[in-house]
Amino acid sequence: MWEGRAQGVRRDVTALASAGLDVAQLHAAAIALVDRVVPCELTCWASMDPDSGAISSMTSGATRIPQQYEPLLASCEYAPGEPHTFAALAQRGDTVARLEDQRSTRLNEVWRPLGLSHELRALFRADDTCWGAAGMVRTSDFTDRELEFIASIAPALGSATRVAARTAARRTGTPAIVVVTKDGTIRASTASANHWRDEMEEIAPGRFAVMLRAAAAGARAGTFTARVRDAHGGWILLEASELVSDDGFEAAVTISRASGADLAGLLLKAHGVTAREQDICQEVLAGQSTSEIAARLAISPYTVQDHLKSVFAKFGVRSRAELVAKLSQGTFGGSIR
């Protein structure tokens, strides 16, 4: 019974991932799905920065945590010694955990004053990277079966959260999501996929299908990222990753207009910038000073300046500001294609 329920939720989560939802919309819909199987009085799901592990956004269930408790609950996530913080669970490699430590601040100062005494936490990973997490609280304890259920659907939620985070970051230009099988056959897509297909087909008939097959092959090996030209000299970004599905291999391919940041690495390589010069350019884009770059890269400030002079010459610019503008715009110019 439990495995059948888990399969149903994983299937529904996979469908949500292909609907073009942002993270808040995805989590709100997924909370409703999970609550049918593991009901709770309060629940709050987070999206997480995959690099730092910091909480990026929060989505509550139908009943919100009273506002006066929110600052304390948030501070608990970063308090030393607080058990089962999302960061601690990620560091340990756990997927689910019950809160049983009676010294917990959030248990004693948030949940118990609200008449609640049991908490279940879960992390949503994709490719060993944590993209989201959930905290579920109620009056009765969570059973072993319920923990198994949450652990079973967590990878699907991780994959879906990654897709939603990727899509939400590219709202300009109406990004599309296309779900494909291992041979690139389309299983589902958002309406805007037709626009991107037409753009790619202007270059060559069948190009859209070819790129979907390439994306599916890349996703089977891990993740896939490609920048391809459109018919008007612009760039299209394709990103693909595997979805957790009970119906065989499926990958979600996100198609969007490439930003300057997406093109910076390609632009540097196209201008013959060396690996060390690329490191320095990335630091310049991050706003670091010459002394800061020297310290971070363990080289002298004079060496930093020499590398920058070389980069300026390759790009035909005279200052950092001009270099940053060119890299940020993703402008190739000339005959580089």
mmCIF file of C-alpha atoms in Angstrom:
data_model
loop_
_atom_site.group_PDB
_atom_site.id
_atom_site.type_symbol
_atom_site.label_atom_id
_atom_site.label_comp_id
_atom_site.label_asym_id
_atom_site.label_seq_id
_atom_site.Cartn_x
_atom_site.Cartn_y
_atom_site.Cartn_z
ATOM 1 C CA MET A 1 0.000 0.000 0.000
ATOM 2 C CA TRP A 2 2.715 2.467 1.004
ATOM 3 C CA GLU A 3 4.846 1.752 -2.050
ATOM 4 C CA GLY A 4 1.819 2.230 -4.289
ATOM 5 C CA ARG A 5 1.169 5.593 -2.676
ATOM 6 C CA ALA A 6 4.805 6.562 -3.090
ATOM 7 C CA GLN A 7 4.716 5.642 -6.778
ATOM 8 C CA GLY A 8 1.625 7.771 -7.257
ATOM 9 C CA VAL A 9 3.172 10.796 -5.548
ATOM 10 C CA ARG A 10 6.448 10.420 -7.471
ATOM 11 C CA ARG A 11 4.470 10.291 -10.711
ATOM 12 C CA ASP A 12 2.512 13.411 -9.750
ATOM 13 C CA VAL A 13 5.683 15.249 -8.712
ATOM 14 C CA THR A 14 7.296 14.394 -12.047
ATOM 15 C CA ALA A 15 4.259 15.863 -13.792
ATOM 16 C CA LEU A 16 4.538 19.026 -11.685
ATOM 17 C CA ALA A 17 8.189 19.360 -12.684
ATOM 18 C CA SER A 18 7.192 19.537 -16.343
ATOM 19 C CA ALA A 19 4.527 22.205 -15.777
ATOM 20 C CA GLY A 20 6.869 25.211 -15.644
ATOM 21 C CA LEU A 21 6.091 26.059 -12.012
ATOM 22 C CA ASP A 22 8.386 28.169 -9.861
ATOM 23 C CA VAL A 23 9.651 26.732 -6.579
ATOM 24 C CA ALA A 24 6.875 28.191 -4.407
ATOM 25 C CA GLN A 25 4.171 26.881 -6.746
ATOM 26 C CA LEU A 26 5.819 23.470 -6.979
ATOM 27 C CA HIS A 27 6.215 23.137 -3.221
ATOM 28 C CA ALA A 28 2.666 24.312 -2.530
ATOM 29 C CA ALA A 29 1.296 21.652 -4.885
ATOM 30 C CA ALA A 30 3.624 18.969 -3.511
ATOM 31 C CA ILE A 31 2.710 19.804 0.093
ATOM 32 C CA ALA A 32 -0.924 19.047 -0.773
ATOM 33 C CA LEU A 33 0.071 15.710 -2.318
ATOM 34 C CA VAL A 34 2.179 14.647 0.662
ATOM 35 C CA ASP A 35 -0.384 15.777 3.234
ATOM 36 C CA ARG A 36 -2.847 13.199 1.907
ATOM 37 C CA VAL A 37 -0.462 10.443 2.988
ATOM 38 C CA VAL A 38 1.442 12.026 5.887
ATOM 39 C CA PRO A 39 -0.902 14.613 7.421
ATOM 40 C CA CYS A 40 0.426 17.230 9.809
ATOM 41 C CA GLU A 41 -0.760 20.379 11.559
ATOM 42 C CA LEU A 42 2.039 22.605 10.274
ATOM 43 C CA THR A 43 4.506 22.205 7.433
ATOM 44 C CA CYS A 44 7.085 24.485 5.873
ATOM 45 C CA TRP A 45 9.221 23.604 2.856
ATOM 46 C CA ALA A 46 12.374 25.406 1.843
ATOM 47 C CA SER A 47 14.375 25.822 -1.311
ATOM 48 C CA MET A 48 18.105 25.870 -0.633
ATOM 49 C CA ASP A 49 21.154 27.423 -2.234
ATOM 50 C CA PRO A 50 22.966 24.371 -3.666
ATOM 51 C CA ASP A 51 26.369 25.962 -3.029
ATOM 52 C CA SER A 52 26.039 27.353 0.502
ATOM 53 C CA GLY A 53 23.124 25.316 1.855
ATOM 54 C CA ALA A 54 21.401 28.526 2.968
ATOM 55 C CA ILE A 55 17.612 28.676 2.825
ATOM 56 C CA SER A 56 16.511 30.613 -0.266
ATOM 57 C CA SER A 57 12.734 30.625 0.152
ATOM 58 C CA MET A 58 9.997 29.146 2.330
ATOM 59 C CA THR A 59 6.558 27.810 1.430
ATOM 60 C CA SER A 60 4.005 26.965 4.104
ATOM 61 C CA GLY A 61 1.102 24.542 4.049
ATOM 62 C CA ALA A 62 -2.538 25.500 4.443
ATOM 63 C CA THR A 63 -1.934 26.578 8.057
ATOM 64 C CA ARG A 64 0.865 29.078 8.487
ATOM 65 C CA ILE A 65 3.187 29.267 11.454
ATOM 66 C CA PRO A 66 2.126 32.255 13.601
ATOM 67 C CA GLN A 67 4.170 35.256 12.550
ATOM 68 C CA GLN A 68 5.645 35.927 15.991
ATOM 69 C CA TYR A 69 7.450 32.561 15.881
ATOM 70 C CA GLU A 70 8.977 32.948 12.429
ATOM 71 C CA PRO A 71 12.120 34.945 13.465
ATOM 72 C CA LEU A 72 12.967 32.445 16.214
ATOM 73 C CA LEU A 73 12.383 29.482 13.931
ATOM 74 C CA ALA A 74 14.614 30.996 11.260
ATOM 75 C CA SER A 75 17.401 31.761 13.733
ATOM 76 C CA CYS A 76 17.317 28.164 14.993
ATOM 77 C CA GLU A 77 18.497 26.986 11.567
ATOM 78 C CA TYR A 78 21.821 28.724 12.099
ATOM 79 C CA ALA A 79 22.202 28.315 15.872
ATOM 80 C CA PRO A 80 25.141 26.137 17.008
ATOM 81 C CA GLY A 81 24.008 23.016 18.794
ATOM 82 C CA GLU A 82 20.443 23.033 17.469
ATOM 83 C CA PRO A 83 19.675 19.420 16.484
ATOM 84 C CA HIS A 84 18.664 18.381 12.973
ATOM 85 C CA THR A 85 19.090 21.713 11.248
ATOM 86 C CA PHE A 86 18.808 21.373 7.483
ATOM 87 C CA ALA A 87 22.519 22.130 7.157
ATOM 88 C CA ALA A 88 23.422 19.447 9.716
ATOM 89 C CA LEU A 89 21.258 16.845 7.980
ATOM 90 C CA ALA A 90 22.891 17.689 4.658
ATOM 91 C CA GLN A 91 26.369 17.402 6.146
ATOM 92 C CA ARG A 92 25.560 13.986 7.623
ATOM 93 C CA GLY A 93 24.005 12.765 4.394
ATOM 94 C CA ASP A 94 20.629 12.045 6.029
ATOM 95 C CA THR A 95 17.395 12.163 4.067
ATOM 96 C CA VAL A 96 14.828 12.026 6.889
ATOM 97 C CA ALA A 97 15.022 12.446 10.656
ATOM 98 C CA ARG A 98 12.683 12.775 13.630
ATOM 99 C CA LEU A 99 13.324 15.506 16.160
ATOM 100 C CA GLU A 100 13.738 13.697 19.467
ATOM 101 C CA ASP A 101 16.307 15.867 21.274
ATOM 102 C CA GLN A 102 14.529 17.483 24.212
ATOM 103 C CA ARG A 103 17.109 20.297 24.260
ATOM 104 C CA SER A 104 15.886 21.641 20.926
ATOM 105 C CA THR A 105 15.017 25.337 20.998
ATOM 106 C CA ARG A 106 12.477 25.042 18.217
ATOM 107 C CA LEU A 107 10.786 22.139 20.018
ATOM 108 C CA ASN A 108 10.610 23.913 23.377
ATOM 109 C CA GLU A 109 10.043 27.498 22.269
ATOM 110 C CA VAL A 110 8.075 27.133 19.041
ATOM 111 C CA TRP A 111 6.317 23.791 18.664
ATOM 112 C CA ARG A 112 5.303 23.087 22.271
ATOM 113 C CA PRO A 113 3.769 26.552 22.819
ATOM 114 C CA LEU A 114 1.670 25.770 19.736
ATOM 115 C CA GLY A 115 0.567 22.437 21.219
ATOM 116 C CA LEU A 116 2.793 20.367 18.919
ATOM 117 C CA SER A 117 5.439 17.888 20.008
ATOM 118 C CA HIS A 118 6.722 15.889 17.005
ATOM 119 C CA GLU A 119 8.699 17.008 13.985
ATOM 120 C CA LEU A 120 9.860 15.178 10.874
ATOM 121 C CA ARG A 121 12.468 16.698 8.593
ATOM 122 C CA ALA A 122 13.475 15.701 5.069
ATOM 123 C CA LEU A 123 16.009 16.831 2.487
ATOM 124 C CA PHE A 124 15.401 16.867 -1.255
ATOM 125 C CA ARG A 125 18.563 16.000 -3.190
ATOM 126 C CA ALA A 126 19.417 15.597 -6.859
ATOM 127 C CA ASP A 127 22.846 14.277 -7.871
ATOM 128 C CA ASP A 128 24.014 14.500 -4.247
ATOM 129 C CA THR A 129 23.167 18.214 -4.126
ATOM 130 C CA CYS A 130 20.537 19.511 -1.716
ATOM 131 C CA TRP A 131 17.948 21.664 -3.481
ATOM 132 C CA GLY A 132 15.222 21.751 -0.834
ATOM 133 C CA ALA A 133 13.986 20.545 2.511
ATOM 134 C CA ALA A 134 10.789 20.107 4.504
ATOM 135 C CA GLY A 135 9.800 20.434 8.131
ATOM 136 C CA MET A 136 6.567 18.696 9.165
ATOM 137 C CA VAL A 137 5.067 19.067 12.658
ATOM 138 C CA ARG A 138 2.085 17.513 14.443
ATOM 139 C CA THR A 139 0.788 16.296 17.792
ATOM 140 C CA SER A 140 1.337 12.566 17.197
ATOM 141 C CA ASP A 141 4.625 10.838 16.407
ATOM 142 C CA PHE A 142 5.618 9.967 12.842
ATOM 143 C CA THR A 143 5.669 6.251 12.119
ATOM 144 C CA ASP A 144 8.495 4.285 10.512
ATOM 145 C CA ARG A 145 6.250 3.746 7.486
ATOM 146 C CA GLU A 146 5.784 7.483 7.107
ATOM 147 C CA LEU A 147 9.542 8.036 7.264
ATOM 148 C CA GLU A 148 10.010 5.381 4.576
ATOM 149 C CA PHE A 149 7.382 7.072 2.435
ATOM 150 C CA ILE A 150 9.025 10.501 2.704
ATOM 151 C CA ALA A 151 12.470 9.011 2.013
ATOM 152 C CA SER A 152 11.050 7.259 -1.062
ATOM 153 C CA ILE A 153 9.641 10.418 -2.641
ATOM 154 C CA ALA A 154 12.471 12.780 -1.573
ATOM 155 C CA PRO A 155 14.637 12.183 -4.691
ATOM 156 C CA ALA A 156 11.709 13.032 -6.967
ATOM 157 C CA LEU A 157 11.151 16.223 -4.997
ATOM 158 C CA GLY A 158 14.857 17.040 -5.296
ATOM 159 C CA SER A 159 14.802 16.663 -9.072
ATOM 160 C CA ALA A 160 11.608 18.690 -9.382
ATOM 161 C CA THR A 161 12.913 21.475 -7.132
ATOM 162 C CA ARG A 162 16.099 21.712 -9.211
ATOM 163 C CA VAL A 163 14.047 22.109 -12.397
ATOM 164 C CA ALA A 164 11.784 24.721 -10.767
ATOM 165 C CA ALA A 165 14.752 26.702 -9.459
ATOM 166 C CA ARG A 166 16.365 26.659 -12.878
ATOM 167 C CA THR A 167 13.185 27.804 -14.598
ATOM 168 C CA ALA A 168 12.339 30.539 -12.120
ATOM 169 C CA ALA A 169 15.793 32.066 -12.535
ATOM 170 C CA ARG A 170 15.072 32.616 -16.250
ATOM 171 C CA ARG A 171 11.642 34.185 -16.370
ATOM 172 C CA THR A 172 12.673 36.581 -19.138
ATOM 173 C CA GLY A 173 12.093 35.215 -22.599
ATOM 174 C CA THR A 174 9.517 32.658 -21.388
ATOM 175 C CA PRO A 175 11.652 29.597 -20.733
ATOM 176 C CA ALA A 176 10.245 26.210 -21.685
ATOM 177 C CA ILE A 177 10.423 22.777 -20.119
ATOM 178 C CA VAL A 178 10.394 19.664 -22.277
ATOM 179 C CA VAL A 179 10.282 16.199 -20.701
ATOM 180 C CA VAL A 180 11.959 13.596 -22.894
ATOM 181 C CA THR A 181 12.645 9.861 -22.809
ATOM 182 C CA LYS A 182 16.118 8.362 -23.209
ATOM 183 C CA ASP A 183 15.985 8.648 -27.016
ATOM 184 C CA GLY A 184 14.785 12.271 -26.967
ATOM 185 C CA THR A 185 11.110 11.519 -27.573
ATOM 186 C CA ILE A 186 8.937 14.273 -26.097
ATOM 187 C CA ARG A 187 6.667 13.120 -23.265
ATOM 188 C CA ALA A 188 5.392 16.539 -22.199
ATOM 189 C CA SER A 189 6.201 20.207 -22.714
ATOM 190 C CA THR A 190 5.086 23.681 -21.778
ATOM 191 C CA ALA A 191 3.425 25.786 -24.460
ATOM 192 C CA SER A 192 6.467 28.014 -24.964
ATOM 193 C CA ALA A 193 8.464 25.020 -26.253
ATOM 194 C CA ASN A 194 6.952 25.655 -29.693
ATOM 195 C CA HIS A 195 8.645 29.061 -29.845
ATOM 196 C CA TRP A 196 12.082 27.597 -29.098
ATOM 197 C CA ARG A 197 11.526 24.779 -31.590
ATOM 198 C CA ASP A 198 10.752 27.329 -34.317
ATOM 199 C CA GLU A 199 13.890 29.321 -33.445
ATOM 200 C CA MET A 200 16.118 26.259 -33.689
ATOM 201 C CA GLU A 201 14.439 25.015 -36.840
ATOM 202 C CA GLU A 202 15.347 28.308 -38.544
ATOM 203 C CA ILE A 203 18.984 27.206 -38.362
ATOM 204 C CA ALA A 204 18.299 23.740 -39.783
ATOM 205 C CA PRO A 205 15.248 21.483 -40.016
ATOM 206 C CA GLY A 206 15.287 18.835 -37.312
ATOM 207 C CA ARG A 207 17.737 20.727 -35.095
ATOM 208 C CA PHE A 208 15.303 20.845 -32.174
ATOM 209 C CA ALA A 209 14.922 17.052 -32.119
ATOM 210 C CA VAL A 210 18.683 16.575 -32.434
ATOM 211 C CA MET A 211 19.349 18.828 -29.445
ATOM 212 C CA LEU A 212 16.726 17.024 -27.371
ATOM 213 C CA ARG A 213 18.410 13.704 -28.113
ATOM 214 C CA ALA A 214 21.770 15.189 -27.114
ATOM 215 C CA ALA A 215 20.273 16.593 -23.918
ATOM 216 C CA ALA A 216 18.732 13.229 -23.021
ATOM 217 C CA ALA A 217 22.056 11.467 -23.574
ATOM 218 C CA GLY A 218 23.846 14.051 -21.455
ATOM 219 C CA ALA A 219 21.305 13.804 -18.637
ATOM 220 C CA ARG A 220 21.748 10.026 -18.520
ATOM 221 C CA ALA A 221 25.417 10.628 -17.733
ATOM 222 C CA GLY A 222 24.649 13.242 -15.056
ATOM 223 C CA THR A 223 23.660 16.721 -16.160
ATOM 224 C CA PHE A 224 23.783 18.509 -19.511
ATOM 225 C CA THR A 225 24.360 22.158 -20.425
ATOM 226 C CA ALA A 226 24.741 23.524 -23.936
ATOM 227 C CA ARG A 227 24.706 26.947 -25.559
ATOM 228 C CA VAL A 228 23.512 26.981 -29.162
ATOM 229 C CA ARG A 229 23.106 29.803 -31.662
ATOM 230 C CA ASP A 230 19.771 30.919 -33.004
ATOM 231 C CA ALA A 231 19.182 32.190 -36.531
ATOM 232 C CA HIS A 232 19.728 35.820 -35.522
ATOM 233 C CA GLY A 233 23.113 35.633 -33.831
ATOM 234 C CA GLY A 234 21.763 35.143 -30.305
ATOM 235 C CA TRP A 235 22.280 32.261 -27.954
ATOM 236 C CA ILE A 236 19.913 29.664 -26.531
ATOM 237 C CA LEU A 237 20.734 27.786 -23.326
ATOM 238 C CA LEU A 238 19.696 24.158 -22.865
ATOM 239 C CA GLU A 239 20.016 22.477 -19.467
ATOM 240 C CA ALA A 240 18.898 18.913 -18.777
ATOM 241 C CA SER A 241 18.788 16.647 -15.759
ATOM 242 C CA GLU A 242 17.185 13.318 -14.988
ATOM 243 C CA LEU A 243 13.795 13.196 -13.305
ATOM 244 C CA VAL A 244 13.015 10.488 -10.792
ATOM 245 C CA SER A 245 10.248 8.531 -12.484
ATOM 246 C CA ASP A 246 8.646 5.112 -12.136
ATOM 247 C CA ASP A 247 7.973 5.014 -15.880
ATOM 248 C CA GLY A 248 11.559 4.586 -17.048
ATOM 249 C CA PHE A 249 14.183 7.233 -17.757
ATOM 250 C CA GLU A 250 12.886 10.777 -18.209
ATOM 251 C CA ALA A 251 14.814 14.030 -18.334
ATOM 252 C CA ALA A 252 13.623 17.606 -17.969
ATOM 253 C CA VAL A 253 15.177 19.917 -20.551
ATOM 254 C CA THR A 254 14.978 23.633 -19.779
ATOM 255 C CA ILE A 255 15.265 25.950 -22.785
ATOM 256 C CA SER A 256 15.835 29.676 -22.294
ATOM 257 C CA ARG A 257 17.623 32.722 -23.640
ATOM 258 C CA ALA A 258 21.251 32.618 -22.513
ATOM 259 C CA SER A 259 22.321 35.523 -20.320
ATOM 260 C CA GLY A 260 25.695 37.248 -20.309
ATOM 261 C CA ALA A 261 26.675 35.224 -17.248
ATOM 262 C CA ASP A 262 25.832 32.002 -19.108
ATOM 263 C CA LEU A 263 28.047 33.035 -21.991
ATOM 264 C CA ALA A 264 31.001 34.448 -20.044
ATOM 265 C CA GLY A 265 33.005 31.219 -20.057
ATOM 266 C CA LEU A 266 32.372 30.629 -23.734
ATOM 267 C CA LEU A 267 33.221 34.233 -24.530
ATOM 268 C CA LEU A 268 36.532 34.001 -22.665
ATOM 269 C CA LYS A 269 37.529 30.826 -24.489
ATOM 270 C CA ALA A 270 36.526 32.315 -27.842
ATOM 271 C CA HIS A 271 38.957 35.192 -27.271
ATOM 272 C CA GLY A 272 41.845 32.899 -26.409
ATOM 273 C CA VAL A 273 41.890 33.775 -22.713
ATOM 274 C CA THR A 274 44.136 31.418 -20.730
ATOM 275 C CA ALA A 275 42.944 29.396 -17.741
ATOM 276 C CA ARG A 276 44.649 31.782 -15.275
ATOM 277 C CA GLU A 277 43.254 34.801 -17.091
ATOM 278 C CA GLN A 278 39.802 33.237 -16.874
ATOM 279 C CA ASP A 279 40.206 32.911 -13.113
ATOM 280 C CA ILE A 280 41.067 36.591 -12.875
ATOM 281 C CA CYS A 281 38.144 37.595 -15.118
ATOM 282 C CA GLN A 282 35.736 35.690 -12.893
ATOM 283 C CA GLU A 283 37.112 37.568 -9.885
ATOM 284 C CA VAL A 284 36.712 40.867 -11.737
ATOM 285 C CA LEU A 285 33.095 39.990 -12.524
ATOM 286 C CA ALA A 286 32.594 39.322 -8.802
ATOM 287 C CA GLY A 287 33.778 42.855 -8.039
ATOM 288 C CA GLN A 288 37.099 41.937 -6.400
ATOM 289 C CA SER A 289 39.922 44.492 -6.257
ATOM 290 C CA THR A 290 43.451 43.821 -7.486
ATOM 291 C CA SER A 291 44.711 43.132 -3.968
ATOM 292 C CA GLU A 292 41.761 40.838 -3.228
ATOM 293 C CA ILE A 293 42.317 38.896 -6.456
ATOM 294 C CA ALA A 294 46.020 38.538 -5.661
ATOM 295 C CA ALA A 295 45.248 37.189 -2.189
ATOM 296 C CA ARG A 296 42.561 34.780 -3.401
ATOM 297 C CA LEU A 297 44.716 33.387 -6.222
ATOM 298 C CA ALA A 298 48.018 33.487 -4.287
ATOM 299 C CA ILE A 299 49.784 35.667 -6.853
ATOM 300 C CA SER A 300 51.230 39.180 -6.688
ATOM 301 C CA PRO A 301 49.202 42.302 -7.563
ATOM 302 C CA TYR A 302 51.694 42.974 -10.371
ATOM 303 C CA THR A 303 50.912 39.571 -11.883
ATOM 304 C CA VAL A 304 47.197 40.331 -11.679
ATOM 305 C CA GLN A 305 47.763 43.586 -13.567
ATOM 306 C CA ASP A 306 49.864 41.842 -16.233
ATOM 307 C CA HIS A 307 47.110 39.273 -16.811
ATOM 308 C CA LEU A 308 44.480 42.022 -17.021
ATOM 309 C CA LYS A 309 46.516 43.917 -19.617
ATOM 310 C CA SER A 310 46.612 40.745 -21.707
ATOM 311 C CA VAL A 311 42.836 40.267 -21.371
ATOM 312 C CA PHE A 312 42.157 43.917 -22.238
ATOM 313 C CA ALA A 313 44.181 43.503 -25.423
ATOM 314 C CA LYS A 314 42.307 40.341 -26.413
ATOM 315 C CA PHE A 315 38.930 42.052 -25.951
ATOM 316 C CA GLY A 316 39.958 45.431 -27.315
ATOM 317 C CA VAL A 317 39.002 47.277 -24.117
ATOM 318 C CA ARG A 318 40.887 49.698 -21.883
ATOM 319 C CA SER A 319 39.365 49.242 -18.452
ATOM 320 C CA ARG A 320 37.721 46.780 -16.106
ATOM 321 C CA ALA A 321 34.402 48.535 -16.589
ATOM 322 C CA GLU A 322 34.539 47.964 -20.346
ATOM 323 C CA LEU A 323 35.569 44.343 -19.832
ATOM 324 C CA VAL A 324 32.742 43.698 -17.365
ATOM 325 C CA ALA A 325 30.243 45.325 -19.722
ATOM 326 C CA LYS A 326 31.349 43.146 -22.624
ATOM 327 C CA LEU A 327 31.289 39.953 -20.560
ATOM 328 C CA SER A 328 27.954 40.807 -18.934
ATOM 329 C CA GLN A 329 26.329 41.474 -22.287
ATOM 330 C CA GLY A 330 27.679 38.246 -23.734
ATOM 331 C CA THR A 331 28.681 40.079 -26.898
ATOM 332 C CA PHE A 332 30.895 38.119 -29.278
ATOM 333 C CA GLY A 333 31.095 40.507 -32.202
ATOM 334 C CA GLY A 334 33.386 40.134 -35.223
ATOM 335 C CA SER A 335 33.423 36.779 -36.966
ATOM 336 C CA ILE A 336 33.313 34.650 -33.824
ATOM 337 C CA ARG A 337 30.304 32.355 -34.073
#
